[in-house]
Amino acid sequence: MTTPIDRFRLALAQLNPIMGDIAANLAMARKARAEAAALGADVVMFTELFLAGYPAEDLVLRPAFQDACRRACEDLARDTADGGPAVLIGLPWNEDGKVYNAYAVLDAGAVAAVRFKVDLPNYGVFDEKRVFAAGPLPGPVSLRGLRLGLPICEDIWSEEVVECLAETGSEILLVPNGSPYWHDKMLERYNIAAARVTETGLPMAYLNQVGGQDELVFDGASFILNGDASLAGQFRAFAETVELTEWRREPQGWRCVAAPREVVEEGEQADYAACVLGLRDYVEKNGFPGVVLGLSGGIDSALCAAMAVDALGSERVHCIMLPYRYTSSESLDDAAACAKALNVRYDILPIASAVEGLEAALAPLFVGTPRGVTEENLQSRARGTMLMSISNKFGAMVVTTGNKSEMSTGYATLYGDMNGGYNPIKDLYKTEVYRLSALRNGWKPKGALGPDGEVVPANILVKAPTAELREGQKDQDSLPPYDVLDDILIGLVEEELRVAEIVARGHDEATVKKVERLLYLAEYKRRQSAPGVKVTRRNFGRDRRYPIVNRFRDTGAPAHVPEAGMDRARGAARADAIDF
């Protein structure tokens, strides 16, 4: 029997694994273990599915992928024969024909134990029931004189798993997570973790992944709660780190007595940092040498340019102004000022010959028809083609710059301004774009590579937004004012409110119905849009899946009250159920 101990040193590896690069993730784990050993750690802990990357989606179903992860796990297990820190690490685990989201305990040269995730999330961005089998309720793992409870991520979001671990003798809860960022997510995590700690009296180390994976950003921000739910440690957000924590057995149980206490970004600062990290990792992990984007002199492209420079550095960002006859001198001046402030390469490529060539080619079919949106959109499509051609020639990825207000209402051109590989502001409403631009002019996140001070020229923040596709055009010619539009969209998209409920907020019913109609009609465009950073609770894509063919429209009627006498079947499903 292992002799109980009264001191314990745990290293937490808050790192950025690369999806599917199992060799790189193994090397990262080995490096972190060596750091932990140098710090004097007894155990080093990694995040959920670390060896694979998270979320691996249907890649988990490939037997060759499962095999590669298991081989890496066994290789790392062999390393622990050196007497250094034991390892806790996540990977997919095939057993008896089922694949589990597993957490392995590696010590003394072998896989000493393994635990399977019980509560598989299947909502919002998560779809784990599609690829994993649910594990049985776990008991604690005995490791170096300790009984450790190892609930995996979602396992702490309800009481059952943690209650089982407490009742079977766990002394400390170590929780590996792949918890993606969205606005104010930290408060939710604290509340959930504090509830489990309060129910059990057990301290908890909550370790979260950091980094971008497609549309998701993992913010790290790992933390430790003692058994009285007090905060014992807080790690940095949006940054990798390996930190030593020290624990002591006291009369009331184990207590963390030494851990880092960092300040984490919150609110709009966290939103901005998430957009920068998501863009950086998408570019880096896909191997692009840099990015190129159209700099129009408007707020959206200016903010995207600032984010790109903060993510990659000015030398890897190429901005191009693509003017036409409707492009104002003000826009030309603002775009040049933005490029100068960011110290990026800036070129001007007029599009007149491209637009006029397309119009000439189409003239035989368009003869006798009035000019309109079709001709206006040729400008956007010419710009999109030119940017994509530059990308094809030189390898830089096109950053597309449409905001969530535009993506919601279809105020964007397919195969034009929607062209691109990634969009850092896809999940920011227009009013948020303005707020984050003003924020960035007075602050930048830790580790950002861009300059201090004003990077979005002041004039861009105050002038009326316009696509400049015709003389004197303004966005509000086609859309409600953005403060009105965004509040309606938040009601429709984030909150799934009835039209009547949004009208009750003080909005005009006809305007709300118009916005709802535009929202539904633009679904086909959103299906073809570039991926972008998830910032809100409900982004387009993973969180909100609506049919393209859809004739439903909310009539504006209030909530339905079932007619008296018509609900005689209520409870019938339960009453008629057969209990074997």
XYZ file of C-alpha atoms in Angstrom:
580
model
C 0.000 0.000 0.000
C 1.269 3.482 -0.835
C 2.242 5.529 2.206
C 0.119 8.695 2.563
C 1.973 11.967 2.108
C 1.460 15.437 3.521
C 3.161 17.510 0.780
C 2.462 17.458 -2.961
C 3.890 19.471 -5.845
C 1.758 19.616 -8.972
C 2.827 21.222 -12.230
C 0.038 22.430 -14.507
C 0.865 22.573 -18.221
C -1.416 25.161 -19.835
C -0.315 24.609 -23.438
C -1.407 24.935 -27.073
C -1.551 21.496 -28.752
C -1.784 21.235 -32.536
C -4.690 19.265 -33.937
C -3.506 15.954 -35.355
C 0.233 16.665 -34.928
C 0.719 13.899 -32.420
C 4.520 13.909 -32.699
C 4.626 17.648 -31.951
C 2.202 17.267 -29.050
C 4.293 14.444 -27.612
C 7.429 16.571 -27.922
C 5.574 19.444 -26.224
C 4.549 17.133 -23.385
C 8.113 15.877 -22.944
C 9.471 19.416 -22.823
C 6.854 20.421 -20.250
C 7.631 17.340 -18.162
C 11.304 18.298 -18.166
C 10.359 21.807 -17.008
C 8.169 20.303 -14.302
C 11.028 18.066 -13.170
C 13.338 21.076 -12.927
C 10.738 22.781 -10.740
C 10.627 19.756 -8.454
C 7.131 18.568 -9.380
C 5.782 15.180 -8.322
C 3.139 15.159 -11.056
C 2.622 17.138 -14.252
C -0.902 17.558 -15.579
C -1.986 18.177 -19.186
C -5.335 19.112 -20.703
C -8.189 17.106 -22.203
C -7.224 15.061 -25.318
C -3.836 16.791 -25.304
C -2.029 14.217 -27.430
C -4.686 14.407 -30.147
C -5.670 18.051 -30.017
C -9.161 19.213 -29.109
C -11.806 19.027 -30.489
C -10.760 16.344 -32.974
C -14.336 15.811 -34.248
C -14.654 12.860 -36.666
C -10.877 12.467 -36.833
C -11.340 10.532 -33.578
C -13.116 7.784 -35.537
C -10.045 6.903 -37.637
C -8.334 3.782 -36.271
C -4.939 5.000 -37.487
C -5.395 8.207 -35.496
C -6.368 6.275 -32.378
C -3.301 4.042 -32.806
C -0.951 7.013 -33.182
C -2.289 8.582 -29.994
C -1.942 5.324 -28.046
C 1.645 4.836 -29.258
C 2.519 8.354 -28.151
C 0.944 7.703 -24.759
C 2.984 4.525 -24.297
C 6.176 6.301 -25.387
C 5.545 9.002 -22.786
C 4.728 6.358 -20.175
C 8.132 4.738 -20.758
C 9.789 8.084 -19.964
C 8.349 7.975 -16.436
C 10.619 5.043 -15.595
C 13.295 7.685 -14.907
C 11.749 8.471 -11.523
C 10.722 11.988 -12.579
C 7.216 13.431 -12.445
C 4.237 11.212 -13.093
C 2.069 12.367 -15.997
C -1.672 12.956 -16.345
C -2.631 13.353 -20.011
C -5.673 13.126 -22.301
C -6.143 11.087 -25.471
C -8.784 9.067 -27.383
C -8.814 5.482 -26.111
C -10.189 2.492 -28.001
C -11.342 -0.328 -25.736
C -13.661 -3.227 -26.602
C -14.662 -1.577 -29.851
C -15.650 1.732 -28.253
C -13.749 5.019 -28.345
C -13.561 7.035 -25.136
C -12.436 10.524 -24.237
C -9.779 9.301 -21.809
C -7.367 10.620 -19.233
C -4.315 8.458 -18.580
C -2.086 8.240 -15.510
C 1.532 7.475 -16.466
C 4.031 6.457 -13.809
C 6.920 4.040 -13.180
C 7.289 3.338 -16.894
C 3.700 2.250 -17.562
C 0.106 3.379 -18.014
C -0.859 3.058 -14.350
C -4.557 3.934 -14.747
C -7.045 5.426 -17.148
C -10.357 7.191 -16.624
C -13.083 7.873 -19.198
C -15.236 10.971 -19.587
C -18.776 10.282 -18.406
C -20.809 13.344 -19.348
C -20.391 13.944 -23.085
C -21.561 17.432 -24.127
C -23.805 17.555 -27.144
C -24.915 21.186 -27.357
C -23.614 24.425 -28.830
C -20.135 23.840 -30.250
C -19.909 20.330 -28.790
C -20.852 17.073 -30.523
C -19.033 14.466 -28.444
C -21.817 11.880 -28.402
C -21.243 11.540 -32.125
C -17.713 10.190 -31.673
C -17.241 8.999 -28.086
C -18.826 6.418 -25.820
C -19.679 7.547 -22.289
C -17.545 6.044 -19.564
C -18.737 4.553 -16.268
C -18.847 6.590 -13.078
C -15.207 6.757 -11.923
C -13.493 6.227 -8.632
C -10.273 7.949 -7.545
C -6.803 7.072 -8.808
C -4.076 6.260 -6.282
C -0.869 8.043 -7.235
C 2.198 8.641 -5.088
C 0.360 8.617 -1.805
C -2.694 10.539 -2.990
C -6.215 9.605 -4.054
C -6.962 11.852 -7.020
C -10.340 12.462 -8.593
C -10.017 13.043 -12.342
C -13.333 14.341 -13.735
C -12.887 15.426 -17.356
C -14.216 18.861 -18.340
C -18.015 18.487 -18.684
C -17.989 15.945 -15.842
C -17.994 18.822 -13.334
C -20.935 20.668 -14.935
C -23.373 18.411 -13.076
C -23.156 16.840 -9.619
C -23.102 13.107 -10.316
C -19.480 12.420 -11.310
C -17.904 14.636 -8.652
C -20.262 13.291 -5.989
C -19.188 9.750 -6.888
C -15.515 10.707 -6.697
C -15.969 12.330 -3.302
C -17.923 9.392 -1.891
C -15.251 6.918 -3.038
C -12.397 8.687 -1.303
C -10.939 11.332 -3.616
C -8.808 13.917 -1.822
C -8.157 16.439 -4.614
C -10.052 17.073 -7.860
C -7.821 17.574 -10.902
C -9.937 18.635 -13.879
C -8.470 18.623 -17.433
C -10.428 20.873 -19.783
C -10.905 21.887 -23.379
C -13.214 24.790 -22.533
C -13.592 27.289 -25.399
C -13.844 31.013 -24.876
C -16.886 33.157 -25.239
C -17.748 36.478 -23.662
C -17.833 36.257 -19.836
C -17.073 32.513 -19.885
C -14.725 32.779 -16.874
C -17.576 33.679 -14.540
C -19.482 30.564 -15.626
C -16.450 28.372 -14.968
C -15.865 29.846 -11.521
C -19.491 29.325 -10.591
C -19.557 25.693 -11.731
C -16.230 24.856 -10.082
C -17.206 26.608 -6.827
C -20.482 24.662 -6.737
C -18.655 21.302 -6.979
C -16.076 22.349 -4.388
C -18.774 23.584 -2.003
C -20.767 20.350 -2.369
C -17.777 18.093 -1.682
C -15.368 20.193 0.373
C -12.578 19.037 -1.975
C -10.054 21.435 -3.513
C -9.897 21.641 -7.305
C -7.258 22.403 -9.924
C -9.013 23.458 -13.143
C -6.558 23.211 -16.071
C -7.679 24.592 -19.419
C -6.208 24.378 -22.918
C -5.008 27.544 -24.635
C -4.916 28.346 -28.363
C -7.043 28.535 -31.481
C -8.622 25.605 -33.294
C -10.638 26.609 -36.356
C -13.444 28.831 -35.006
C -12.816 28.041 -31.349
C -10.363 29.829 -29.094
C -9.295 28.290 -25.797
C -8.281 30.970 -23.351
C -6.417 28.957 -20.723
C -6.984 31.045 -17.581
C -6.597 27.913 -15.436
C -7.294 28.292 -11.719
C -7.255 26.541 -8.357
C -9.912 26.589 -5.658
C -9.316 25.414 -2.119
C -11.900 23.340 -0.262
C -13.574 26.480 1.092
C -14.019 27.664 -2.542
C -11.461 30.456 -2.084
C -9.271 31.238 -5.088
C -5.797 29.810 -4.471
C -4.294 30.320 -7.926
C -5.033 31.995 -11.243
C -3.024 31.491 -14.447
C -2.695 33.923 -17.339
C -5.274 33.931 -20.109
C -4.411 33.526 -23.818
C -0.838 32.421 -23.076
C 1.076 29.172 -22.614
C 2.700 28.445 -19.277
C 3.941 25.601 -17.096
C 3.518 26.471 -13.423
C 4.326 24.698 -10.169
C 1.710 24.592 -7.428
C 2.372 23.388 -3.897
C -0.126 21.548 -1.715
C -0.191 20.670 1.986
C -2.316 18.222 3.932
C -4.079 20.024 6.794
C -6.570 18.777 9.394
C -9.494 19.777 7.160
C -7.915 18.236 4.047
C -5.566 19.206 1.247
C -4.896 22.876 0.570
C -2.994 24.668 -2.197
C -0.484 26.905 -0.402
C 1.506 28.274 -3.375
C 0.394 29.051 -6.923
C 0.622 31.964 -9.386
C -1.966 34.747 -9.061
C -2.278 36.498 -12.409
C -4.790 39.093 -13.573
C -6.799 37.904 -16.591
C -8.349 40.007 -19.336
C -12.100 40.445 -19.025
C -14.957 41.815 -21.118
C -14.002 43.507 -24.370
C -10.279 43.163 -23.656
C -10.764 39.381 -23.562
C -12.845 39.508 -26.762
C -10.045 41.355 -28.559
C -7.367 39.009 -27.235
C -9.424 36.004 -28.362
C -9.727 37.390 -31.905
C -5.962 37.950 -32.087
C -5.111 34.475 -30.778
C -7.646 32.788 -33.063
C -6.237 34.516 -36.145
C -2.621 33.857 -35.145
C -3.129 30.141 -34.609
C -5.204 29.683 -37.758
C -2.400 31.235 -39.815
C 0.450 29.531 -37.977
C -1.082 26.052 -37.672
C -2.042 26.045 -41.354
C 1.428 27.162 -42.408
C 0.626 30.472 -44.131
C 3.573 32.881 -44.425
C 1.347 35.856 -43.689
C -1.937 37.532 -44.598
C -3.279 39.966 -47.157
C -6.445 42.036 -46.831
C -8.307 44.818 -48.544
C -7.989 48.052 -46.566
C -10.968 50.186 -47.526
C -10.697 53.101 -45.145
C -13.637 51.686 -43.145
C -13.842 50.470 -39.568
C -14.050 46.701 -40.237
C -10.918 46.392 -42.352
C -9.023 48.755 -40.049
C -9.774 46.603 -37.004
C -8.896 43.419 -38.900
C -5.594 44.956 -39.966
C -4.815 45.905 -36.371
C -5.648 42.392 -35.177
C -3.507 40.868 -37.916
C -0.499 42.989 -36.967
C -1.004 42.212 -33.281
C -1.156 38.507 -34.155
C 1.636 38.211 -36.721
C 3.714 41.376 -36.766
C 3.655 44.143 -39.370
C 6.117 42.401 -41.695
C 3.637 39.556 -42.302
C 0.623 41.760 -43.111
C 0.001 43.183 -46.589
C -2.794 45.748 -46.971
C -4.195 46.715 -50.351
C -6.510 49.580 -51.246
C -8.691 48.683 -54.250
C -10.361 51.962 -55.270
C -13.075 52.591 -57.851
C -14.809 55.745 -59.021
C -16.990 55.865 -55.871
C -14.060 55.580 -53.467
C -13.783 58.941 -51.697
C -10.573 60.830 -51.044
C -11.473 60.533 -47.369
C -11.358 56.733 -47.616
C -8.036 56.862 -49.449
C -6.593 59.116 -46.748
C -7.960 56.984 -43.899
C -6.661 53.727 -45.369
C -3.206 55.218 -45.891
C -3.172 56.602 -42.331
C -4.148 53.204 -40.919
C -1.445 51.406 -42.913
C 1.139 53.957 -41.772
C 0.129 53.605 -38.113
C 0.480 49.825 -38.384
C 3.718 50.040 -40.417
C 2.503 47.469 -42.963
C 3.166 47.118 -46.655
C 0.470 49.111 -48.433
C -0.359 49.063 -52.141
C -3.057 50.756 -54.194
C -4.525 48.709 -57.064
C -7.386 50.482 -58.907
C -10.134 48.105 -60.061
C -11.708 50.173 -62.859
C -10.330 48.067 -65.715
C -11.503 44.840 -64.028
C -15.020 46.151 -63.356
C -15.421 47.686 -66.791
C -14.117 44.511 -68.414
C -16.734 42.439 -66.586
C -19.473 44.894 -67.527
C -18.388 44.752 -71.184
C -18.393 40.955 -71.157
C -21.894 40.886 -69.648
C -23.326 43.673 -71.816
C -24.872 41.418 -74.498
C -26.980 39.662 -71.851
C -27.703 42.760 -69.720
C -28.765 45.003 -72.597
C -32.043 46.793 -71.911
C -31.980 46.118 -68.150
C -31.590 48.855 -65.530
C -28.339 49.189 -63.575
C -28.606 48.090 -59.961
C -27.198 45.828 -57.273
C -25.772 43.400 -59.842
C -23.477 46.052 -61.293
C -22.592 47.332 -57.817
C -21.552 43.840 -56.758
C -19.137 43.571 -59.683
C -16.914 45.982 -57.743
C -16.833 43.711 -54.726
C -16.278 40.620 -56.873
C -13.424 42.293 -58.730
C -11.794 43.137 -55.406
C -12.309 39.605 -54.128
C -10.801 38.075 -57.256
C -7.757 40.328 -57.076
C -7.116 39.565 -53.413
C -7.471 35.829 -54.010
C -5.101 36.064 -56.981
C -2.490 37.779 -54.822
C -2.967 35.025 -52.241
C -2.543 32.315 -54.902
C 0.577 33.946 -56.293
C 2.426 34.692 -53.043
C 0.855 32.284 -50.527
C -0.475 34.766 -47.973
C -3.967 34.018 -46.681
C -6.756 36.500 -47.409
C -8.332 37.898 -44.260
C -12.000 38.632 -44.852
C -13.482 41.491 -42.868
C -17.280 41.173 -42.556
C -18.817 41.662 -39.118
C -21.684 39.710 -37.523
C -24.271 42.380 -38.333
C -23.437 41.990 -42.023
C -23.291 38.192 -41.830
C -26.697 38.224 -40.129
C -28.459 40.325 -42.736
C -26.622 39.243 -45.886
C -25.063 42.690 -46.332
C -22.082 41.071 -48.020
C -21.242 39.784 -51.498
C -20.564 36.135 -52.196
C -17.337 35.655 -54.188
C -16.526 39.278 -53.404
C -15.892 40.795 -49.972
C -16.744 37.380 -48.450
C -13.681 35.852 -50.140
C -10.957 34.764 -47.769
C -9.564 32.093 -45.508
C -10.425 33.447 -42.062
C -12.340 36.279 -40.431
C -11.282 37.505 -36.974
C -14.374 39.724 -36.510
C -17.015 37.335 -37.859
C -18.681 37.033 -34.449
C -18.535 40.744 -33.532
C -21.561 42.935 -34.175
C -20.894 46.284 -35.844
C -21.339 48.228 -32.613
C -18.776 45.903 -31.000
C -16.368 46.553 -33.869
C -16.501 50.252 -33.018
C -15.989 49.598 -29.295
C -13.040 47.257 -29.844
C -11.413 49.694 -32.265
C -11.628 52.479 -29.688
C -10.351 50.063 -27.027
C -7.318 49.069 -29.126
C -6.332 52.700 -29.628
C -5.655 52.963 -25.896
C -4.590 49.410 -25.012
C -3.192 46.239 -26.516
C -3.084 42.689 -25.118
C 0.022 41.157 -23.595
C 2.185 39.616 -26.283
C 0.636 41.639 -29.121
C 3.149 42.437 -31.855
C 1.580 45.686 -33.060
C 2.487 49.241 -32.055
C 1.187 51.085 -29.017
C -1.220 53.968 -29.397
C -3.750 54.849 -32.089
C -3.896 52.277 -34.891
C -7.451 52.942 -36.103
C -7.472 56.584 -37.266
C -9.900 58.773 -35.349
C -11.785 59.781 -38.495
C -12.690 56.136 -39.197
C -14.363 55.957 -35.786
C -16.637 58.923 -36.431
C -17.600 58.832 -40.102
C -20.784 57.126 -41.334
C -20.110 53.541 -42.499
C -20.459 52.904 -46.232
C -19.583 50.230 -48.778
C -19.048 52.996 -51.399
C -20.631 50.972 -54.203
C -22.515 54.000 -55.558
C -22.389 57.753 -55.202
C -23.257 58.927 -51.672
C -24.133 55.435 -50.434
C -24.425 54.820 -46.682
C -25.091 51.519 -44.880
C -28.224 53.004 -43.323
C -29.760 53.357 -46.786
C -30.378 49.594 -46.615
C -30.201 48.759 -42.902
C -31.528 50.246 -39.673
C -29.012 52.222 -37.580
C -26.497 49.738 -36.191
C -27.433 50.299 -32.550
C -31.033 49.393 -33.434
C -30.064 46.569 -35.799
C -27.671 44.950 -33.341
C -30.152 44.968 -30.487
C -32.739 43.294 -32.742
C -30.188 40.740 -33.914
C -29.134 39.930 -30.361
C -32.778 39.203 -29.617
C -33.195 37.001 -32.698
C -29.819 35.224 -32.731
C -28.444 35.127 -29.198
C -31.720 34.976 -27.263
C -34.134 33.319 -29.765
C -36.862 35.793 -28.790
C -40.235 36.098 -30.477
C -40.814 39.132 -32.673
C -43.404 40.296 -30.151
C -40.847 40.175 -27.337
C -38.349 42.258 -29.329
C -41.082 44.766 -30.207
C -41.825 45.000 -26.481
C -38.263 46.249 -25.995
C -39.266 49.337 -27.934
C -38.541 48.366 -31.541
C -40.790 48.964 -34.552
C -42.563 45.736 -35.544
C -42.051 46.223 -39.279
C -38.328 46.760 -38.721
C -38.025 43.646 -36.562
C -39.832 41.548 -39.192
C -37.603 42.963 -41.934
C -34.482 42.040 -39.987
C -35.837 38.558 -39.265
C -36.536 38.068 -42.976
C -33.010 39.180 -43.899
C -31.569 36.860 -41.251
C -33.311 33.810 -42.705
C -32.623 34.729 -46.342
C -28.877 35.071 -45.697
C -28.426 31.549 -44.368
C -27.074 30.323 -47.726
C -24.403 33.021 -47.641
C -23.326 32.140 -44.110
C -22.890 28.497 -45.145
C -20.278 29.684 -47.629
C -18.522 32.197 -45.405
C -14.978 31.850 -44.091
C -14.519 30.515 -40.554
C -13.944 33.078 -37.840
C -13.357 33.431 -34.113
C -16.231 32.550 -31.792
C -16.743 35.397 -29.318
C -20.457 35.353 -28.481
C -22.431 32.545 -26.885
C -24.043 31.718 -30.254
C -21.851 32.081 -33.312
C -22.937 31.232 -36.838
C -21.899 27.700 -37.740
C -21.222 25.476 -34.749
C -23.817 27.045 -32.438
C -26.652 27.989 -34.777
C -27.702 25.521 -37.463
C -30.699 26.674 -39.475
C -32.057 25.268 -42.756
C -31.325 27.193 -45.938
C -34.750 26.386 -47.411
C -37.005 27.912 -44.766
C -40.361 29.636 -45.178
C -41.059 30.190 -41.493
C -41.637 33.792 -40.457
C -42.727 34.936 -36.999
C -46.133 36.616 -37.350
C -45.495 38.801 -34.320
C -48.158 37.057 -32.244
C -47.574 36.823 -28.477
C -46.625 33.547 -26.820
C -49.221 30.822 -27.425
C -51.334 29.649 -24.516
C -52.682 26.110 -25.110
C -56.455 26.064 -25.488
C -58.333 24.753 -22.480
C -59.393 21.141 -22.948
C -56.940 20.555 -25.794
C -54.078 19.220 -23.671
C -55.647 15.987 -22.427
C -52.553 14.115 -23.629
C -50.343 15.971 -21.145
C -48.439 13.384 -19.168
C -49.694 10.555 -21.406
C -46.204 9.650 -22.524
C -45.202 9.023 -18.943
C -48.447 7.304 -18.046
C -48.302 4.991 -21.062
C -44.624 4.129 -20.640
C -43.786 0.493 -19.984
C -41.406 -0.070 -17.100
C -39.520 -3.326 -17.595
